[in-house]
Coordinates of C-alpha atoms in Angstrom, one line a residue:
M3 CA -27.4 -26.2 4.1
A4 CA -27.5 -24.6 7.5
L5 CA -25.1 -25.5 10.3
W6 CA -27.6 -25.2 13.2
G7 CA -30.7 -27.3 12.4
G8 CA -30.9 -29.7 15.3
R9 CA -32.8 -27.5 17.8
F10 CA -35.5 -26.5 15.2
Q11 CA -38.7 -28.5 14.4
S12 CA -39.4 -26.7 11.1
G13 CA -37.3 -25.0 8.5
S14 CA -36.9 -21.3 7.7
S15 CA -39.3 -19.5 5.5
E16 CA -38.0 -18.7 2.0
Y17 CA -38.2 -15.0 2.7
F18 CA -36.3 -15.3 6.0
K19 CA -33.7 -17.5 4.2
T20 CA -33.2 -14.9 1.5
F21 CA -33.1 -12.1 4.1
N22 CA -30.7 -14.0 6.4
D23 CA -28.2 -15.7 4.1
S24 CA -24.9 -14.0 3.2
L25 CA -23.5 -16.3 0.6
H26 CA -24.2 -13.8 -2.2
F27 CA -21.5 -11.5 -0.8
D28 CA -19.3 -13.5 1.6
Q29 CA -18.4 -16.0 -1.2
A30 CA -15.6 -13.5 -1.7
L31 CA -14.0 -15.0 1.4
I32 CA -13.8 -18.6 0.1
L33 CA -10.0 -18.7 -0.2
Q34 CA -9.6 -17.2 3.3
D35 CA -12.1 -19.6 4.7
I36 CA -10.2 -22.5 3.2
E37 CA -6.8 -21.2 4.5
G38 CA -8.3 -20.9 8.0
S39 CA -9.8 -24.4 7.7
I40 CA -6.4 -25.9 6.8
A41 CA -4.7 -24.2 9.7
W42 CA -7.6 -25.3 12.0
S43 CA -7.3 -29.0 10.8
K44 CA -3.6 -28.9 11.9
A45 CA -4.5 -27.3 15.2
I46 CA -7.1 -29.9 16.1
Y47 CA -4.8 -32.7 14.9
Q48 CA -2.2 -31.5 17.4
A49 CA -5.0 -31.4 20.0
G50 CA -5.8 -35.0 19.4
V51 CA -9.2 -34.5 17.7
L52 CA -8.1 -35.8 14.3
A53 CA -6.0 -38.7 13.3
L54 CA -3.1 -37.9 11.0
E55 CA -4.7 -39.5 8.0
E56 CA -8.0 -37.6 8.6
Q57 CA -6.1 -34.3 8.8
Q58 CA -4.2 -35.1 5.6
A59 CA -7.4 -36.0 3.8
L60 CA -9.0 -32.8 4.9
E61 CA -6.0 -30.7 3.9
Q62 CA -5.8 -32.3 0.5
A63 CA -9.5 -31.8 -0.2
L64 CA -9.3 -28.2 0.9
Y65 CA -6.4 -27.5 -1.4
E66 CA -8.3 -29.1 -4.3
L67 CA -11.3 -26.9 -3.5
A68 CA -9.1 -23.8 -3.5
E69 CA -7.8 -24.7 -6.9
L70 CA -11.3 -25.1 -8.2
A71 CA -12.2 -21.7 -6.7
K72 CA -9.2 -19.9 -8.2
A73 CA -10.1 -21.5 -11.6
G74 CA -13.6 -20.2 -11.3
E75 CA -15.1 -23.7 -11.6
L76 CA -17.4 -23.6 -8.5
D77 CA -21.1 -22.7 -8.9
I78 CA -21.2 -21.2 -5.4
I79 CA -24.1 -18.8 -5.7
N80 CA -26.6 -21.5 -6.9
S81 CA -25.8 -23.8 -4.0
N82 CA -28.3 -24.1 -1.1
A83 CA -25.6 -22.9 1.4
E84 CA -26.4 -20.3 4.0
D85 CA -22.9 -18.8 3.9
I86 CA -19.4 -19.5 2.6
H87 CA -18.6 -21.5 5.8
S88 CA -21.5 -23.9 5.3
Y89 CA -20.7 -24.1 1.5
V90 CA -17.1 -25.2 2.2
E91 CA -18.2 -27.8 4.8
A92 CA -20.8 -29.2 2.4
K93 CA -18.3 -29.6 -0.4
L94 CA -15.9 -31.4 2.0
T95 CA -18.8 -33.6 3.2
E96 CA -19.6 -34.6 -0.4
K97 CA -16.0 -35.7 -0.8
L98 CA -15.0 -37.1 2.5
G99 CA -18.2 -38.0 4.4
D100 CA -18.2 -38.0 8.2
V101 CA -14.5 -37.0 8.4
A102 CA -15.5 -33.5 7.1
K103 CA -18.0 -33.1 10.0
K104 CA -15.1 -33.2 12.5
L105 CA -13.4 -30.1 11.1
H106 CA -15.7 -27.7 12.9
T107 CA -14.8 -29.2 16.3
G108 CA -14.1 -26.4 18.8
R109 CA -14.7 -23.7 16.1
S110 CA -17.6 -21.3 15.8
R111 CA -18.6 -19.3 12.8
N112 CA -18.1 -16.3 15.0
D113 CA -14.3 -16.8 15.3
Q114 CA -14.2 -18.3 11.8
V115 CA -15.7 -15.3 10.0
A116 CA -13.6 -12.8 12.0
T117 CA -10.5 -14.7 10.9
D118 CA -11.6 -14.9 7.3
L119 CA -12.2 -11.1 7.2
R120 CA -8.9 -10.3 8.9
L121 CA -7.1 -12.5 6.3
W122 CA -8.9 -10.7 3.5
C123 CA -8.1 -7.2 5.0
K124 CA -4.4 -8.2 5.4
Q125 CA -4.2 -9.1 1.7
Q126 CA -6.0 -6.0 0.5
N127 CA -3.8 -3.8 2.8
D128 CA -0.7 -5.1 1.1
E129 CA -2.1 -4.5 -2.4
L130 CA -3.3 -1.0 -1.5
Q131 CA 0.1 -0.1 -0.2
G132 CA 1.6 -1.1 -3.5
L133 CA -1.0 0.9 -5.5
L134 CA -0.4 4.0 -3.3
R135 CA 3.4 3.7 -3.9
T136 CA 2.9 3.4 -7.6
C137 CA 0.7 6.5 -7.7
Q138 CA 3.4 8.4 -5.6
Q139 CA 6.1 7.3 -8.0
S140 CA 4.1 8.5 -11.0
L141 CA 3.5 11.9 -9.4
V142 CA 7.3 12.2 -8.6
A143 CA 8.1 11.4 -12.2
L144 CA 5.5 14.0 -13.4
A145 CA 7.1 16.5 -11.0
E146 CA 10.6 15.8 -12.2
A147 CA 9.6 16.1 -15.9
N148 CA 7.8 19.5 -15.3
K149 CA 9.8 21.2 -12.5
Q150 CA 10.7 24.1 -14.8
H151 CA 7.0 25.1 -15.3
I152 CA 5.5 27.8 -13.1
F153 CA 1.8 28.4 -12.7
P154 CA -0.5 30.2 -10.2
G155 CA -1.0 28.8 -6.7
Y156 CA -4.5 29.4 -5.3
T157 CA -6.2 30.2 -2.0
H158 CA -10.0 30.7 -1.9
L159 CA -9.8 29.7 -5.6
Q160 CA -8.2 33.1 -6.2
R161 CA -4.7 33.4 -7.8
A162 CA -2.4 33.9 -4.9
Q163 CA 1.4 33.2 -5.4
P164 CA 3.1 31.5 -8.3
V165 CA 4.5 28.0 -7.6
R166 CA 6.2 25.3 -9.7
F167 CA 4.0 22.7 -11.1
A168 CA 6.3 20.1 -9.5
H169 CA 5.5 21.6 -6.1
W170 CA 1.8 20.9 -6.7
C171 CA 2.6 17.3 -7.7
L172 CA 4.7 16.8 -4.5
A173 CA 1.9 18.1 -2.3
Y174 CA -0.2 15.1 -3.4
V175 CA 2.8 12.8 -2.9
E176 CA 2.8 13.9 0.7
M177 CA -0.9 13.1 1.1
L178 CA -0.6 9.6 -0.5
K179 CA 2.5 9.0 1.7
R180 CA 0.3 9.6 4.8
D181 CA -2.3 7.3 3.3
E182 CA 0.3 4.5 3.0
K183 CA 1.4 5.1 6.6
R184 CA -2.2 4.8 7.8
L185 CA -2.4 1.3 6.2
V186 CA 0.9 0.3 7.8
A187 CA -0.5 1.4 11.2
A188 CA -3.9 -0.3 10.5
N189 CA -2.1 -3.6 9.6
K190 CA -0.8 -3.8 13.2
H191 CA -4.4 -4.1 14.5
I192 CA -5.5 -6.4 11.7
N193 CA -2.6 -8.8 12.3
Q194 CA -4.1 -10.6 15.3
C195 CA -5.8 -14.0 15.0
P196 CA -9.3 -14.6 16.4
L197 CA -9.4 -18.3 15.5
G198 CA -9.5 -20.5 18.6
S199 CA -11.8 -18.1 20.5
G200 CA -14.9 -20.2 19.9
A201 CA -18.3 -18.5 19.9
L202 CA -17.3 -16.1 22.6
A203 CA -15.8 -17.9 25.6
G204 CA -12.7 -19.8 24.1
V205 CA -12.4 -23.5 23.5
V206 CA -12.0 -26.6 25.7
Y207 CA -9.5 -28.3 23.4
D208 CA -5.7 -27.9 23.8
I209 CA -5.2 -25.6 20.9
N210 CA -1.8 -23.9 20.4
R211 CA -3.2 -20.5 19.5
E212 CA 0.3 -19.0 19.1
Q213 CA 1.2 -21.6 16.5
L214 CA -2.2 -21.3 14.9
A215 CA -1.7 -17.5 14.5
H216 CA 1.7 -17.9 13.0
D217 CA 0.6 -20.6 10.6
L218 CA -1.9 -18.1 9.2
G219 CA 0.6 -15.3 9.0
F220 CA -0.6 -13.3 12.0
D221 CA 1.7 -11.7 14.6
S222 CA -0.2 -13.1 17.5
P223 CA -3.6 -14.4 18.7
C224 CA -6.3 -12.1 20.0
L225 CA -6.1 -12.1 23.8
N226 CA -9.7 -11.9 24.8
S227 CA -12.3 -14.2 23.2
L228 CA -15.2 -11.8 23.8
D229 CA -13.4 -9.0 22.0
A230 CA -12.0 -11.3 19.3
V231 CA -15.4 -12.4 17.9
S232 CA -17.0 -8.9 18.1
D233 CA -14.1 -6.6 17.2
R234 CA -14.5 -4.8 13.8
D235 CA -12.2 -1.9 14.6
F236 CA -9.8 -3.2 12.0
V237 CA -12.5 -2.9 9.4
L238 CA -13.3 0.7 10.6
E239 CA -9.6 1.6 10.4
L240 CA -9.3 0.3 6.8
L241 CA -12.5 2.2 5.9
F242 CA -11.1 5.3 7.5
A243 CA -7.9 4.9 5.6
A244 CA -9.9 4.4 2.4
S245 CA -12.1 7.5 3.1
T246 CA -9.1 9.7 3.8
S247 CA -7.3 8.6 0.7
M248 CA -10.4 8.9 -1.4
M249 CA -10.8 12.5 -0.1
H250 CA -7.2 13.2 -1.3
L251 CA -7.8 11.6 -4.7
S252 CA -11.0 13.7 -5.0
R253 CA -9.2 16.9 -4.2
M254 CA -6.5 16.0 -6.8
A255 CA -9.3 15.2 -9.3
E256 CA -10.9 18.6 -8.6
D257 CA -7.6 20.4 -9.2
L258 CA -7.0 18.6 -12.4
I259 CA -10.5 19.1 -13.7
F260 CA -10.0 22.9 -13.2
F261 CA -6.5 22.8 -14.6
N262 CA -7.8 21.0 -17.7
S263 CA -10.8 23.4 -18.2
G264 CA -10.9 26.0 -20.9
E265 CA -10.8 28.7 -18.2
A266 CA -7.3 27.6 -17.0
S267 CA -5.9 25.3 -19.8
F268 CA -2.8 24.6 -17.7
I269 CA -2.8 20.9 -18.7
T270 CA -4.1 18.5 -21.3
L271 CA -5.4 15.1 -20.3
G272 CA -4.8 12.1 -22.5
D273 CA -7.4 10.7 -24.8
Q274 CA -7.3 7.4 -22.9
V275 CA -8.8 9.0 -19.7
T276 CA -11.3 11.4 -21.3
S277 CA -14.5 11.0 -23.3
G278 CA -16.5 13.0 -25.8
S279 CA -20.0 14.4 -26.0
S280 CA -22.8 12.7 -28.0
L281 CA -24.0 16.2 -29.1
M282 CA -21.1 18.6 -29.0
P283 CA -18.1 17.3 -31.1
Q284 CA -15.6 19.8 -29.6
K285 CA -16.0 18.4 -26.0
K286 CA -13.3 16.4 -24.3
N287 CA -14.6 15.5 -20.9
P288 CA -12.5 14.6 -17.8
D289 CA -14.8 11.7 -17.0
A290 CA -12.1 9.6 -15.2
L291 CA -11.5 12.4 -12.7
E292 CA -15.2 13.2 -12.3
L293 CA -15.8 9.5 -11.4
I294 CA -13.0 9.5 -8.9
R295 CA -14.6 12.6 -7.3
G296 CA -18.0 11.0 -7.4
K297 CA -17.0 7.6 -5.9
C298 CA -15.5 9.4 -2.8
G299 CA -19.0 9.8 -1.3
R300 CA -19.7 6.1 -1.8
V301 CA -16.7 5.2 0.3
F302 CA -17.5 7.7 3.0
G303 CA -21.0 6.1 3.2
S304 CA -19.5 2.7 3.9
L305 CA -17.5 4.1 6.9
Q306 CA -20.5 5.9 8.3
G307 CA -22.8 2.9 7.8
L308 CA -20.5 0.6 9.8
L309 CA -20.0 3.1 12.6
V310 CA -23.8 3.4 13.1
T311 CA -24.2 -0.4 12.9
L312 CA -21.6 -1.0 15.6
K313 CA -22.4 1.9 18.0
G314 CA -25.0 0.1 20.1
L315 CA -24.0 -3.6 19.9
P316 CA -23.7 -5.5 23.2
L317 CA -20.9 -8.1 23.6
A318 CA -20.3 -10.4 21.9
Y319 CA -21.3 -11.4 18.4
N320 CA -24.7 -10.2 16.9
K321 CA -26.0 -10.8 13.5
D322 CA -25.9 -7.0 12.8
M323 CA -22.2 -7.6 12.3
Q324 CA -23.0 -9.4 9.0
E325 CA -23.4 -5.9 7.7
D326 CA -19.6 -5.3 8.0
K327 CA -18.7 -7.0 4.7
E328 CA -20.6 -5.5 1.8
G329 CA -19.4 -2.0 2.7
I330 CA -15.7 -2.9 3.1
F331 CA -15.7 -5.1 0.0
D332 CA -17.2 -2.2 -2.1
A333 CA -15.1 0.5 -0.5
V334 CA -11.8 -1.3 -1.0
N335 CA -12.7 -2.2 -4.6
Q336 CA -13.6 1.5 -5.4
W337 CA -10.4 2.7 -3.7
Q338 CA -8.3 0.3 -5.7
Q339 CA -10.0 1.2 -9.0
C340 CA -9.6 4.9 -8.3
L341 CA -5.9 4.5 -7.5
L342 CA -5.4 2.6 -10.7
M343 CA -7.3 5.3 -12.6
A344 CA -5.5 8.2 -10.9
N345 CA -2.2 6.7 -11.8
E346 CA -3.3 6.4 -15.5
V347 CA -4.5 10.0 -15.4
V348 CA -1.2 11.3 -13.9
N349 CA 0.8 9.4 -16.6
S350 CA -1.3 11.0 -19.4
I351 CA -0.9 14.7 -18.3
E352 CA 0.9 17.1 -20.6
V353 CA 1.6 20.6 -19.1
R354 CA 0.9 23.6 -21.2
S355 CA 3.9 25.7 -20.2
D356 CA 2.8 28.8 -22.1
Q357 CA -0.6 29.0 -20.5
C358 CA 0.9 28.3 -17.0
K359 CA 3.5 31.1 -17.3
K360 CA 1.0 33.5 -18.7
A361 CA -1.5 32.9 -15.9
A362 CA 1.3 33.0 -13.2
A363 CA 2.3 36.5 -14.5
E364 CA -1.2 37.7 -14.3
G365 CA -3.3 38.2 -11.2
Y366 CA -0.7 40.4 -9.4
S367 CA 0.8 37.4 -7.7
N368 CA 4.0 39.4 -7.2
A369 CA 2.4 41.9 -5.0
T370 CA 3.8 40.1 -1.9
E371 CA 7.3 40.4 -3.4
L372 CA 6.8 44.2 -3.7
A373 CA 5.9 44.3 0.0
D374 CA 8.9 42.2 0.9
Y375 CA 11.1 44.5 -1.2
L376 CA 9.9 47.5 0.8
V377 CA 10.4 45.6 4.1
A378 CA 14.1 45.0 3.0
K379 CA 14.3 48.8 2.6
G380 CA 13.2 49.3 6.2
V381 CA 9.5 49.8 5.8
P382 CA 7.4 48.1 8.5
F383 CA 5.5 45.1 7.0
R384 CA 2.0 46.5 7.7
T385 CA 2.9 49.8 5.9
A386 CA 4.6 47.9 3.1
H387 CA 1.5 45.7 2.7
E388 CA -0.7 48.8 2.4
I389 CA 1.6 50.4 -0.2
S390 CA 1.7 47.2 -2.2
G391 CA -2.2 47.1 -2.1
Q392 CA -2.3 50.6 -3.4
V393 CA 0.0 49.7 -6.3
V394 CA -2.2 46.7 -7.2
L395 CA -5.3 49.0 -7.2
Y396 CA -3.5 51.5 -9.5
A397 CA -2.2 48.6 -11.8
I398 CA -5.8 47.3 -12.2
G399 CA -6.9 50.7 -13.2
Q400 CA -4.2 50.8 -15.8
Q401 CA -4.9 47.3 -16.9
E402 CA -1.3 46.4 -16.6
P403 CA 0.7 43.9 -14.4
I404 CA 2.9 45.5 -11.7
E405 CA 6.1 44.6 -13.4
R406 CA 5.0 46.7 -16.5
L407 CA 4.4 49.9 -14.6
R408 CA 7.1 52.6 -15.1
L409 CA 9.4 53.5 -12.3
D410 CA 7.9 56.9 -11.9
E411 CA 4.4 55.3 -11.5
L412 CA 5.7 53.1 -8.8
Q413 CA 7.6 55.8 -7.0
Q414 CA 4.4 57.9 -6.5
F415 CA 3.5 55.3 -3.8
S416 CA 7.0 55.2 -2.2
S417 CA 10.2 57.0 -2.9
L418 CA 12.1 54.0 -1.7
I419 CA 11.2 52.0 -4.8
E420 CA 14.2 52.1 -7.2
N421 CA 15.1 50.5 -10.5
D422 CA 16.3 47.3 -8.8
V423 CA 12.6 46.5 -8.0
Y424 CA 12.1 44.9 -11.4
Q425 CA 14.4 42.0 -10.7
F426 CA 12.4 41.2 -7.6
L427 CA 9.1 41.2 -9.5
D428 CA 10.5 38.7 -12.1
L429 CA 8.5 35.4 -12.0
E430 CA 11.5 33.0 -11.7
H431 CA 13.2 35.2 -9.0
L432 CA 10.1 35.4 -6.8
V433 CA 9.5 31.7 -7.0
D434 CA 13.1 30.6 -6.4
K435 CA 13.5 32.8 -3.4
R436 CA 11.4 30.3 -1.6
S437 CA 14.0 27.5 -1.3
T438 CA 13.7 26.8 2.4
I439 CA 12.5 23.2 3.3
G440 CA 9.0 22.8 1.9
G441 CA 9.2 25.8 -0.4
T442 CA 8.5 26.0 -4.1
G443 CA 11.9 27.3 -5.2
I444 CA 13.8 25.1 -7.6
E445 CA 16.5 24.2 -5.0
A446 CA 13.8 23.0 -2.5
V447 CA 11.9 21.2 -5.2
N448 CA 14.9 19.4 -6.4
K449 CA 15.8 18.2 -2.9
A450 CA 12.2 17.1 -2.4
I451 CA 12.2 15.1 -5.6
E452 CA 15.5 13.4 -4.8
S453 CA 14.2 12.6 -1.3
F454 CA 11.0 11.0 -2.6
R455 CA 13.0 9.1 -5.3
H456 CA 15.2 7.7 -2.6
E457 CA 12.3 6.9 -0.3
L458 CA 10.1 5.3 -3.0
G459 CA 13.0 3.4 -4.6
V460 CA 12.6 5.2 -7.9
A461 CA 15.9 4.2 -9.3
N462 CA 17.2 2.6 -12.5
F463 CA 18.1 -1.0 -11.5
T464 CA 17.6 -4.5 -12.7
I465 CA 17.0 -7.7 -10.7
R466 CA 18.2 -10.8 -12.5
D467 CA 19.7 -14.2 -11.9
A468 CA 23.4 -14.2 -11.4
K469 CA 26.0 -15.0 -14.0
L470 CA 29.6 -16.2 -13.5
T471 CA 30.8 -12.7 -14.5
D472 CA 29.1 -11.3 -11.3
L473 CA 31.3 -13.4 -9.1
R474 CA 33.6 -10.6 -8.0
G475 CA 30.7 -8.3 -7.1
I476 CA 28.9 -11.1 -5.2
S477 CA 32.1 -12.1 -3.3
K478 CA 32.8 -8.5 -2.3
L479 CA 29.2 -8.1 -0.9
V480 CA 29.0 -11.5 0.8
N481 CA 32.4 -11.0 2.6
Y482 CA 31.7 -7.4 3.5
W483 CA 28.6 -8.4 5.4
A484 CA 30.3 -11.6 6.8
D485 CA 32.9 -9.3 8.4
K486 CA 30.0 -7.4 10.0
E487 CA 28.7 -10.9 11.2
E488 CA 25.4 -10.3 9.3
N489 CA 26.1 -13.3 6.9
L490 CA 28.2 -16.4 6.9
P491 CA 31.5 -16.2 5.0
R492 CA 31.6 -17.9 1.6
S493 CA 34.8 -18.9 -0.3
E494 CA 35.1 -18.0 -3.9
Q495 CA 35.0 -21.7 -4.8
E496 CA 31.8 -22.1 -2.9
L497 CA 30.3 -19.1 -4.6
I498 CA 31.3 -20.6 -8.0
Q499 CA 29.6 -23.9 -7.1
F500 CA 26.4 -22.2 -6.1
I501 CA 26.3 -19.3 -8.5
R502 CA 23.0 -20.5 -10.0
D503 CA 21.4 -20.0 -6.6
F504 CA 22.1 -16.2 -6.6
A505 CA 20.2 -13.2 -7.9
V506 CA 21.7 -9.8 -8.1
V507 CA 20.7 -6.1 -8.3
E508 CA 22.5 -4.3 -11.1
S509 CA 22.5 -0.5 -11.2
E510 CA 24.5 1.5 -13.8
G511 CA 26.6 -1.6 -14.5
Q512 CA 27.5 -2.2 -10.8
I513 CA 26.4 -5.2 -8.7
C514 CA 25.0 -3.5 -5.6
G515 CA 23.0 -6.3 -4.0
C516 CA 22.8 -10.1 -4.0
A517 CA 20.9 -13.0 -2.4
A518 CA 20.8 -16.7 -2.9
L519 CA 18.0 -19.3 -2.7
Y520 CA 19.6 -22.5 -1.4
M521 CA 17.5 -25.6 -1.8
Y522 CA 17.3 -28.6 0.5
S523 CA 15.9 -32.0 -0.4
T524 CA 12.6 -31.6 1.6
G525 CA 10.8 -29.0 -0.5
L526 CA 12.4 -26.4 1.7
A527 CA 14.7 -23.6 0.5
E528 CA 16.6 -20.9 2.4
I529 CA 17.4 -17.3 1.6
R530 CA 21.1 -16.8 2.2
S531 CA 23.8 -14.2 1.7
L532 CA 21.3 -11.3 1.4
G533 CA 23.2 -8.0 1.3
V534 CA 23.0 -4.6 -0.3
S535 CA 25.9 -2.2 -0.7
V536 CA 26.0 0.5 2.0
N537 CA 25.9 3.2 -0.7
H538 CA 22.8 1.8 -2.3
Q539 CA 20.5 1.1 0.7
G540 CA 17.1 2.6 1.0
H541 CA 16.0 2.0 -2.6
G542 CA 14.1 -1.2 -1.9
Y543 CA 16.8 -3.5 -3.4
G544 CA 16.6 -6.0 -0.5
K545 CA 12.8 -6.3 -0.9
A546 CA 13.1 -6.7 -4.6
L547 CA 15.7 -9.4 -4.3
V548 CA 13.6 -11.4 -1.8
E549 CA 10.5 -11.1 -4.0
H550 CA 12.5 -12.3 -7.0
L551 CA 13.7 -15.4 -5.1
L552 CA 10.2 -16.1 -3.8
K553 CA 8.9 -16.1 -7.4
R554 CA 11.7 -18.5 -8.3
A555 CA 10.6 -20.7 -5.4
E556 CA 7.0 -20.6 -6.7
T557 CA 8.2 -21.6 -10.2
L558 CA 10.1 -24.5 -8.8
A559 CA 7.0 -25.7 -6.8
L560 CA 8.8 -25.5 -3.5
N561 CA 6.7 -25.6 -0.3
K562 CA 8.5 -23.3 2.1
V563 CA 11.2 -20.7 2.1
L564 CA 13.3 -20.2 5.3
A565 CA 15.1 -17.1 6.5
L566 CA 17.4 -16.9 9.5
T567 CA 17.9 -13.3 10.3
R568 CA 18.5 -10.6 12.9
K569 CA 15.9 -8.4 11.1
P570 CA 12.7 -10.4 11.4
E571 CA 10.5 -7.3 10.8
F572 CA 11.9 -7.0 7.3
F573 CA 10.9 -10.5 6.4
S574 CA 7.6 -10.2 8.2
R575 CA 6.6 -7.3 5.9
L576 CA 7.2 -9.7 3.0
G577 CA 4.8 -12.4 4.2
F578 CA 7.1 -14.5 6.3
S579 CA 5.8 -16.0 9.6
L580 CA 7.8 -16.6 12.8
S581 CA 9.0 -20.2 13.2
D582 CA 10.8 -22.3 15.9
K583 CA 14.5 -23.0 15.0
H584 CA 14.3 -26.3 16.9
H585 CA 11.8 -27.6 14.4
L586 CA 14.1 -27.0 11.4
P587 CA 15.5 -29.9 9.5
E588 CA 18.9 -31.3 10.8
K589 CA 20.5 -30.3 7.4
V590 CA 19.7 -26.7 8.0
M591 CA 21.2 -26.6 11.5
K592 CA 24.3 -28.5 10.2
D593 CA 24.9 -25.6 7.8
C594 CA 25.2 -23.3 10.7
E595 CA 28.4 -25.0 11.9
P596 CA 30.8 -22.4 10.4
C597 CA 28.9 -19.6 12.3
P598 CA 30.9 -18.1 15.2
K599 CA 27.7 -17.6 17.1
K600 CA 26.3 -21.1 16.7
H601 CA 26.3 -21.7 20.5
A602 CA 24.7 -18.3 21.2
C603 CA 22.5 -17.8 18.1
D604 CA 20.7 -14.5 18.0
E605 CA 18.9 -15.0 14.7
T606 CA 15.2 -15.5 14.3
A607 CA 13.7 -18.2 12.1
L608 CA 10.9 -17.2 9.7
I609 CA 9.0 -19.3 7.1
Y610 CA 7.3 -18.2 3.9
Y611 CA 4.6 -20.7 2.7
V612 CA 5.0 -20.7 -1.1
N613 CA 1.8 -22.5 -1.8
R614 CA -0.2 -20.2 0.5
I615 CA -3.8 -20.0 -0.8
I616 CA -4.1 -16.2 -0.6

């Protein structure tokens, strides 16, 4: 079914229909299309286009369609629909008749598809940030387990200076951390809502676009209708983030392929991420890493393809922009799969310490230390560099490492070389000298690991529902933050009464965080008394507590979860949307009576929609 047939006297040719239709790939947006349609039905009801019973019928039918989609019970691809928008409208028309035809009032497929794609990108962005953090955590764990191992560092693929294996791991943590930050930055541009822009010029109906944006979880509406329907910068930014991260994963794969090779033998990869040869039984091939390296070009191609597509387009929407989806769908999928695979590879690595140390001791990687030793004796660096090079040349001729040369052999190049030189040529010594920030010495590496553990929340803790025995710890936390005017005070008797509402963070037998999910009788719940001990902040405990309570809300089939807070950005990152305090139920506002700031409230209200479709 097409949505534009009235002006045409004859139908499209079958070839044009196949060429033009996008259902075979944009069916991936069905849940986003339904979510946008629910929000739009509410917006046009508020604008007087729909009666209340019509809006409620549309919303119910859309929820039912979403459930069928999630259950895989829709035969979308074999329908006669042009795209996912016309498919959804056709299904609604089958169920509701003419009421369904009112839903598209004031809306164009131009602002509709832009909204769908932004919603999809927002969801993928959140999932990708989680995958990147998981990969970072695995690399930090690998670093901590292998920080005693020393192996050669390389420049120009030549052995250069020895480094700790942990230092190599942390280099890729830095790269993946930047990848995560790119996603955070990209999300700011994704998080604007095009819906309500019409085809290109806006709409004539009294649509509250601010409320519409917030209902869909966006920060704000797009501010120019021409730009709103034709902007795909947010897709490019996500593709650029994907391309950069895939480049990092490809570099890591290349390193590990070499480290795993017979020529290096620094590591062994697990059987679960390698394969064998159909002809040569001795082979153990690093196929997982080779595929990561190979898929990198595929993601690069999606970025380049969309850049070329967009470069000459006039304002506003053009059908060329239909080419934005297949590339981003594939690129994000490949990136996600590669992050999952990279994490599995990292967790399978075993470091061969004997081979690492042997290789680090070879290759004259301590030649720089000999030069530094001479500098400390007063020799100008350029002269010391030349002397050290002459020693290397002599050692190569003797087929011996520098540290095995006799003192008289070394002294023929400089009389300043004395017996103490050998301690400076020792592998551990020359590595651990480099303990400034960013260095490979054990002190610097330990500090870096601890910093990453703190930043990534790599800590041993448990999130669980509270027990009566947790009362003292909860009371201490609640009243500490009440004194800081961050929470309302709660008496011990009140805490006992509502102990089942609480969840706690337990670390090493200590209650270091708590929060409660207080339920009202309207399908609404409120997150209350959220607080983390000052000594345990920065580990992600607050985030973990809120996520635990949101899962509880979902299990209880609640509709919405409220937060009243002075830190709205924290809750926004967890999927909460801004709300108007004046629209809150009277019971909620009554509970604010004990607050000393009730007449000058500086808290922001946010709502989490538990039964959100995506």
